[in-house]
Tab-separated table of C-alpha atoms in Angstrom:
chain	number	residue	atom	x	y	z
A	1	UNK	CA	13.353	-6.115	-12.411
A	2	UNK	CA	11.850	-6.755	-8.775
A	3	UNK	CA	12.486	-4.009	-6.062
A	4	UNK	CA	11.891	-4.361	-2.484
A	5	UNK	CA	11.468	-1.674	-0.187
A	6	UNK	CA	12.313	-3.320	3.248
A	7	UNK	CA	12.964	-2.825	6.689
A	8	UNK	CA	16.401	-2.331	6.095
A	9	UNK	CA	16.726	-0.805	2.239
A	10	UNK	CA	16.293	-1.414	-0.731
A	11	UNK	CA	16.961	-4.573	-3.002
A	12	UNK	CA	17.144	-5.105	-6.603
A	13	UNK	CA	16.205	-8.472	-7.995
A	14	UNK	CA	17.566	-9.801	-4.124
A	15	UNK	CA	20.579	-7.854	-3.874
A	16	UNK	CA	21.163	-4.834	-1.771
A	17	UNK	CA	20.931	-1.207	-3.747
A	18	UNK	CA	20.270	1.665	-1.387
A	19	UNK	CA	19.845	3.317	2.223
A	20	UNK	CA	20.768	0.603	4.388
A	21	UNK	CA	19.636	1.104	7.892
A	22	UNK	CA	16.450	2.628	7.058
A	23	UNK	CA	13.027	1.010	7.178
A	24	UNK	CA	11.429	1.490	3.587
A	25	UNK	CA	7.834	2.103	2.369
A	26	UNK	CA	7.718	2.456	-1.163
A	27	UNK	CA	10.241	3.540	-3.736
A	28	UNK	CA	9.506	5.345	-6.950
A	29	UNK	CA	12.125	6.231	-9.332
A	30	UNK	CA	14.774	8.413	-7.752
A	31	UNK	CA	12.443	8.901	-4.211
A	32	UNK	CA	12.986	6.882	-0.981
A	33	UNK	CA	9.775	6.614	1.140
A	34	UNK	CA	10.824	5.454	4.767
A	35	UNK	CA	9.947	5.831	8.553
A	36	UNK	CA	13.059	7.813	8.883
A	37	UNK	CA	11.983	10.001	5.967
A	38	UNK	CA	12.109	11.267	2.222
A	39	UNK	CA	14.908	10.577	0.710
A	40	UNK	CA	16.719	11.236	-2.947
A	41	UNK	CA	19.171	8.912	-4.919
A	42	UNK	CA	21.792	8.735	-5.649
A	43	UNK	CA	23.116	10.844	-2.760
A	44	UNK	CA	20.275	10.079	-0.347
A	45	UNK	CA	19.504	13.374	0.371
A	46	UNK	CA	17.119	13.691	2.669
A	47	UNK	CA	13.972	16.146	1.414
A	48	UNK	CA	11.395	15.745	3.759
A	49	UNK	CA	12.115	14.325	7.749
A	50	UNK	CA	8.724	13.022	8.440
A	51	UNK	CA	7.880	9.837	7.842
A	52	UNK	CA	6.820	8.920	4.579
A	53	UNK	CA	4.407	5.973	4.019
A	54	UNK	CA	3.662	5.959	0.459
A	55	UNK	CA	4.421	7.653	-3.147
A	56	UNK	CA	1.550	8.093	-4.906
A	57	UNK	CA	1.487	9.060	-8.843
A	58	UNK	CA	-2.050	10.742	-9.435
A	59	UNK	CA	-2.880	12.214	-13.168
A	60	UNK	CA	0.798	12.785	-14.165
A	61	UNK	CA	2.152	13.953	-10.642
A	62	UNK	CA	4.036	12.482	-7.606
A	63	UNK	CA	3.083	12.927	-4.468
A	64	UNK	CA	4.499	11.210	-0.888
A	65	UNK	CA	1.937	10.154	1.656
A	66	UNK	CA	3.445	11.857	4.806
A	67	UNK	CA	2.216	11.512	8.397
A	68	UNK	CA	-0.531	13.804	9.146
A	69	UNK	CA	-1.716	13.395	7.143
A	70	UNK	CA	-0.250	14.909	4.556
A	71	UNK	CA	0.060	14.816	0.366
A	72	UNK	CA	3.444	16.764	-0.510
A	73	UNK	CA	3.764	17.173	-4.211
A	74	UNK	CA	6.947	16.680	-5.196
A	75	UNK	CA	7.154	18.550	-8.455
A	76	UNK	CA	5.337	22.125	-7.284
A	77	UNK	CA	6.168	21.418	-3.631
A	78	UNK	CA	2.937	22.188	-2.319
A	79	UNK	CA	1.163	20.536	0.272
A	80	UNK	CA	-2.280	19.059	1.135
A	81	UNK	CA	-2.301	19.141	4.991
A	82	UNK	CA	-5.638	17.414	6.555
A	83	UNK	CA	-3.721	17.423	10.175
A	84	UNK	CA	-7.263	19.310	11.045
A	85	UNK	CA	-9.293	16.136	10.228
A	86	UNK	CA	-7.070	14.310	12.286
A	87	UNK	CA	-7.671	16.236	15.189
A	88	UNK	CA	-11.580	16.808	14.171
A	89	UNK	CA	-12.488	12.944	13.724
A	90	UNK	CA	-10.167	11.991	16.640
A	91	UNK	CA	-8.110	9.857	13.923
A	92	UNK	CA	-5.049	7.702	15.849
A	93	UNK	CA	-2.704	5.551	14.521
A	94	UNK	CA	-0.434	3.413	16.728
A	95	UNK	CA	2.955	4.308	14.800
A	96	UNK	CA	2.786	7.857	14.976
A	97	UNK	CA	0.484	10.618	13.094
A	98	UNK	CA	-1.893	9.190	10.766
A	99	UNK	CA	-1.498	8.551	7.385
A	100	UNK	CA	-2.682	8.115	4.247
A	101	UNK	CA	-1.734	4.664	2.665
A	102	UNK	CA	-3.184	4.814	-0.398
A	103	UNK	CA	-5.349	6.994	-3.330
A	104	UNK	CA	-6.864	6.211	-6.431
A	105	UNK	CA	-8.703	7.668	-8.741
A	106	UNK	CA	-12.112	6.070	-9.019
A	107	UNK	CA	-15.418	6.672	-11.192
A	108	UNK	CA	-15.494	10.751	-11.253
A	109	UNK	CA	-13.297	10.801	-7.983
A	110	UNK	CA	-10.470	10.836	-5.904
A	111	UNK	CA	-10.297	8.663	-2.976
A	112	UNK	CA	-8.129	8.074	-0.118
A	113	UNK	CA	-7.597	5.484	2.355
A	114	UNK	CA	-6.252	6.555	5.660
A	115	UNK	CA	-4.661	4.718	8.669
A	116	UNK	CA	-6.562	4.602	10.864
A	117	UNK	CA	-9.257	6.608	9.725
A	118	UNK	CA	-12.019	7.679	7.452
A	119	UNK	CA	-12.207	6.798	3.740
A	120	UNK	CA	-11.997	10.263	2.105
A	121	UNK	CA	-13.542	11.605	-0.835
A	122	UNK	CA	-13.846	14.443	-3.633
A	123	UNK	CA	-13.127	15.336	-7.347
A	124	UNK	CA	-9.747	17.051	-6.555
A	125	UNK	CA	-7.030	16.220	-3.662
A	126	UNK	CA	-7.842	19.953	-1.999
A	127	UNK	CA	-11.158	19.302	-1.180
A	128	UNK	CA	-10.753	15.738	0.053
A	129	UNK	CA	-14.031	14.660	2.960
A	130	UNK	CA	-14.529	12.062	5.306
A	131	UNK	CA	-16.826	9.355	3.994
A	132	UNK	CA	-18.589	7.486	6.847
A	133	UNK	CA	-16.006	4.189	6.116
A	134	UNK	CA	-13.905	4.532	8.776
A	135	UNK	CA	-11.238	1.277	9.223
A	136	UNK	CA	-7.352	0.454	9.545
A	137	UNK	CA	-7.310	0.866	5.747
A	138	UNK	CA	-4.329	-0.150	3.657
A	139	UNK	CA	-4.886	-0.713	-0.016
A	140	UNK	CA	-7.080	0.427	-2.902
A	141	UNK	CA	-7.717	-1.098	-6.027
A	142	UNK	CA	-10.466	-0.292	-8.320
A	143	UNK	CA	-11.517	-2.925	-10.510
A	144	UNK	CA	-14.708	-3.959	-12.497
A	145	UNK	CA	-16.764	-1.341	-11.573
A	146	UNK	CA	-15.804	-1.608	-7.423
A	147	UNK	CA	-13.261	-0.289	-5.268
A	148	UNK	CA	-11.505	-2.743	-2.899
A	149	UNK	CA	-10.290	-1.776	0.291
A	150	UNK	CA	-7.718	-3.827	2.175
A	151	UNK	CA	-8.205	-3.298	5.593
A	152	UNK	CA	-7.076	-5.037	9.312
A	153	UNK	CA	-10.619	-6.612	9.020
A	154	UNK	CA	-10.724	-7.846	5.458
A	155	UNK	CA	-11.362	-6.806	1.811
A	156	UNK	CA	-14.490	-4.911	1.249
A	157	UNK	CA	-15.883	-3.647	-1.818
A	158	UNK	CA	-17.951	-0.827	-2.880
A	159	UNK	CA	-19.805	0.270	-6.067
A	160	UNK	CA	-20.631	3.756	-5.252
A	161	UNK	CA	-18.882	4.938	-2.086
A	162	UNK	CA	-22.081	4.654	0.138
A	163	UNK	CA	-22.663	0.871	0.713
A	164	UNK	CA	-19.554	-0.702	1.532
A	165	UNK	CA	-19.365	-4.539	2.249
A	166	UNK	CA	-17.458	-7.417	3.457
A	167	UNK	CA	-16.072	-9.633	0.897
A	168	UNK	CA	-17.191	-13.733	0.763
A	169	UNK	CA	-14.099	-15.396	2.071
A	170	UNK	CA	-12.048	-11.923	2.478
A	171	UNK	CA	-12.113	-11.939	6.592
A	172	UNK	CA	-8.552	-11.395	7.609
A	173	UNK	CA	-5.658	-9.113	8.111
A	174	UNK	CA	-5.747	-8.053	4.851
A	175	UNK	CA	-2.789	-6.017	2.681
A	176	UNK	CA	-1.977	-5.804	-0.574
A	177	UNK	CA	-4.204	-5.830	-3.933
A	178	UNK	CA	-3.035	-6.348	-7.418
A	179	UNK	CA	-4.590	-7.485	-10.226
A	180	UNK	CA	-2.401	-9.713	-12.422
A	181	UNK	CA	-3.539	-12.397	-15.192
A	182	UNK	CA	-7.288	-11.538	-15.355
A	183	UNK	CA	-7.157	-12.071	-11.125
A	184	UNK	CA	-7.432	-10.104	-8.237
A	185	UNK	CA	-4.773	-10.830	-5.882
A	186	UNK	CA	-4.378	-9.794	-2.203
A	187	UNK	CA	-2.544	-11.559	1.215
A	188	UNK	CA	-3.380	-11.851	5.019
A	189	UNK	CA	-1.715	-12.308	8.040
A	190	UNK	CA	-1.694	-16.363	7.744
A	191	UNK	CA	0.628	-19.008	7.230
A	192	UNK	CA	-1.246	-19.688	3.459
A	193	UNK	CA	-1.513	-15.690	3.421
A	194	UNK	CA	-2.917	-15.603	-0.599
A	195	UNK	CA	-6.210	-15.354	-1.971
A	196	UNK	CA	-7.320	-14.527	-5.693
A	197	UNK	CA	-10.572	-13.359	-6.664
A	198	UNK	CA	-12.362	-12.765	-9.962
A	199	UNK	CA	-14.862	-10.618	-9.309
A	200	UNK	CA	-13.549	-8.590	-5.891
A	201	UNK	CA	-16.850	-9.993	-4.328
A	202	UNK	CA	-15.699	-13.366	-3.779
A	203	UNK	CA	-12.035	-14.736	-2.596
A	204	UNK	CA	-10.922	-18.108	-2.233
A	205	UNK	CA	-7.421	-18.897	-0.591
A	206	UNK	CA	-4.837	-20.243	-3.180
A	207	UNK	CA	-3.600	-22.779	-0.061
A	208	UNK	CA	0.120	-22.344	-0.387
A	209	UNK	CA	2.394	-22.055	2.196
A	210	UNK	CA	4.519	-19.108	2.712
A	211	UNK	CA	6.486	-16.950	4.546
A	212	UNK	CA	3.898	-14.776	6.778
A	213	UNK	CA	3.726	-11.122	6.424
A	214	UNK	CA	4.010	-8.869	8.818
A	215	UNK	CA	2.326	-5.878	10.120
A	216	UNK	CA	2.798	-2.874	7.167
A	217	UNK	CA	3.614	-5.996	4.358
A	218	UNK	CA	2.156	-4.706	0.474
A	219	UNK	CA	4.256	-8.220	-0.715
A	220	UNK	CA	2.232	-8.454	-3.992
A	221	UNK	CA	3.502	-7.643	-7.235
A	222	UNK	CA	2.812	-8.738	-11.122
A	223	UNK	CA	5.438	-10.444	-13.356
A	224	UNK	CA	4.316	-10.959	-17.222
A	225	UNK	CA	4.361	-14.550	-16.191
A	226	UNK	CA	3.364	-14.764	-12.609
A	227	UNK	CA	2.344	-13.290	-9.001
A	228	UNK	CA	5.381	-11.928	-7.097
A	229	UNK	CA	5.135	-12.613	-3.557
A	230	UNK	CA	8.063	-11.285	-1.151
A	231	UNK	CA	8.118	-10.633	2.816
A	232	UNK	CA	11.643	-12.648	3.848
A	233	UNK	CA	12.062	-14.308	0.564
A	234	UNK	CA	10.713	-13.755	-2.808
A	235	UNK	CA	8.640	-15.976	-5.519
A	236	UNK	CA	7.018	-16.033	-8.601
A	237	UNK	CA	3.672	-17.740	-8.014
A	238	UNK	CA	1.975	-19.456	-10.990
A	239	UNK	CA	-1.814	-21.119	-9.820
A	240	UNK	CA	-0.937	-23.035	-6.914
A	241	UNK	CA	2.784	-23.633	-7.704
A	242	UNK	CA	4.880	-21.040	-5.808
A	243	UNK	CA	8.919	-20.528	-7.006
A	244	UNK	CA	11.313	-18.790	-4.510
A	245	UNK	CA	13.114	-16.970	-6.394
A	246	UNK	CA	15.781	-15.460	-3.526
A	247	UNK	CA	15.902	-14.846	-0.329
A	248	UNK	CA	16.266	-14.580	3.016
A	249	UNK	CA	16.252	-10.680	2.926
A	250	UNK	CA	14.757	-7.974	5.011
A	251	UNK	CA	11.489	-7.591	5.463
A	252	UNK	CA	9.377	-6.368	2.478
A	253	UNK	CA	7.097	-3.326	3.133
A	254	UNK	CA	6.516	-3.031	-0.292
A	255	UNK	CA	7.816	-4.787	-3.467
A	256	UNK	CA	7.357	-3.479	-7.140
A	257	UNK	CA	7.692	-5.297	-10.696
A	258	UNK	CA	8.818	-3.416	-13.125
């Protein structure tokens, strides 16, 4: 199954599910992530009215990304509120509060990725710091010994969270990493938007021609068989071939493969 959280619900393998109307971040399970909020199927109960940007899972526990920014966690309902840092670092985003778009867990730590802000740091999510990284910052992926960041200015990598650099051939508005096949995957705001890596340090456009993301676009997934790209349609890409799959639809913020 393919689900795509768009700006205007939620599809299932191209057909409409849920919450119509709303613009949609990331779904998990029964949990709606959207501008307008946190939502809950099946009645679409609405548990949280800021905007939610992301759920997270993180060593056996949900949490949504809220603006802030903040961590909720949705099973003990507690909070990790950095609204402080925000106002401390002078953090701004253009769509409201900052946010966190992504964590991971990598080497001995936590890390987070905030937009548009530091790169923040520590063994547990309480005592998250700023690192001196500081970008429009939009995806993590750890892989092979590096983290990748996917930021408005490219895909940089780091082996140790001090000396962060600028991918070969990653320049561009970058979202979205996966790794899928024994590749590293991500797209940028272009007409041929993907690029596959096998190392993270070097990236090499795959040349197709697609649909273009937009602005907030995570439009990679993995299929046993293929890359899943979606924004206004969806395909399975194999190599260089590219099959649409469905589509026209909303835009996808975010699609998951499961």
């Amino acid at each position: 199954m393919i689900v795509e959280a768009t700006d205007d619900g939620v599809y299932r393998d191209g057909e409409p599910f849920c919450c119509r109307g709303r613009d949609v971040n990331d779904v998990f399970e029964d949990y709606v992530c959207a501008w307008e909020g946190l939502y809950r199927l099946p009645t679409e109960e609405k548990v949280d009215r800021r905007s939610c940007w992301r759920l997270v899972q993180l060593e056996g526990r949900l949490y949504a990304s809220l603006e802030g920014p903040v961590l909720r966690d949705l099973a003990a309902d507690k909070e990790v509120d950095l609204r402080w840092l925000t106002e401390e670092l002078g953090w701004y985003s253009p769509h409201g509060p900052p946010h966190m778009t992504d964590v991971a867990s990598f080497g001995d730590a936590l890390v987070a990725a905030v937009e548009v802000g530091h790169m923040l740091t520590r063994p547990s999510l309480e005592e998250l710091k700023p690192l001196r990284f500081k970008h429009d910052q939009h995806n993590l992926l750890p892989a092979g010994g590096l983290l990748l960041i996917a930021t408005a200015g490219g895909i940089y990598y780091t082996r140790d969270l001090a000396d962060f650099r600028l991918a070969q051939g990653g320049e561009g508005y970058a979202h979205a990493l996966v790794s899928c096949g024994g590749r590293l995957y991500s797209h940028v705001m272009e007409d041929r938007p993907v690029m596959e890596s096998e190392d993270g340090v070097r990236w090499r456009n795959i040349g197709v021609e697609l649909p273009r993301p937009s602005f907030g676009t995570t439009g990679l997934g993995c299929a046993g068989e293929g890359v899943v790209y979606s924004t206004t349609s969806t395909y399975l890409l194999r190599g260089s071939r590219a099959e649409r799959l469905w589509g026209p639809h909303p835009m996808t913020r975010r699609v998951i493969s499961l």
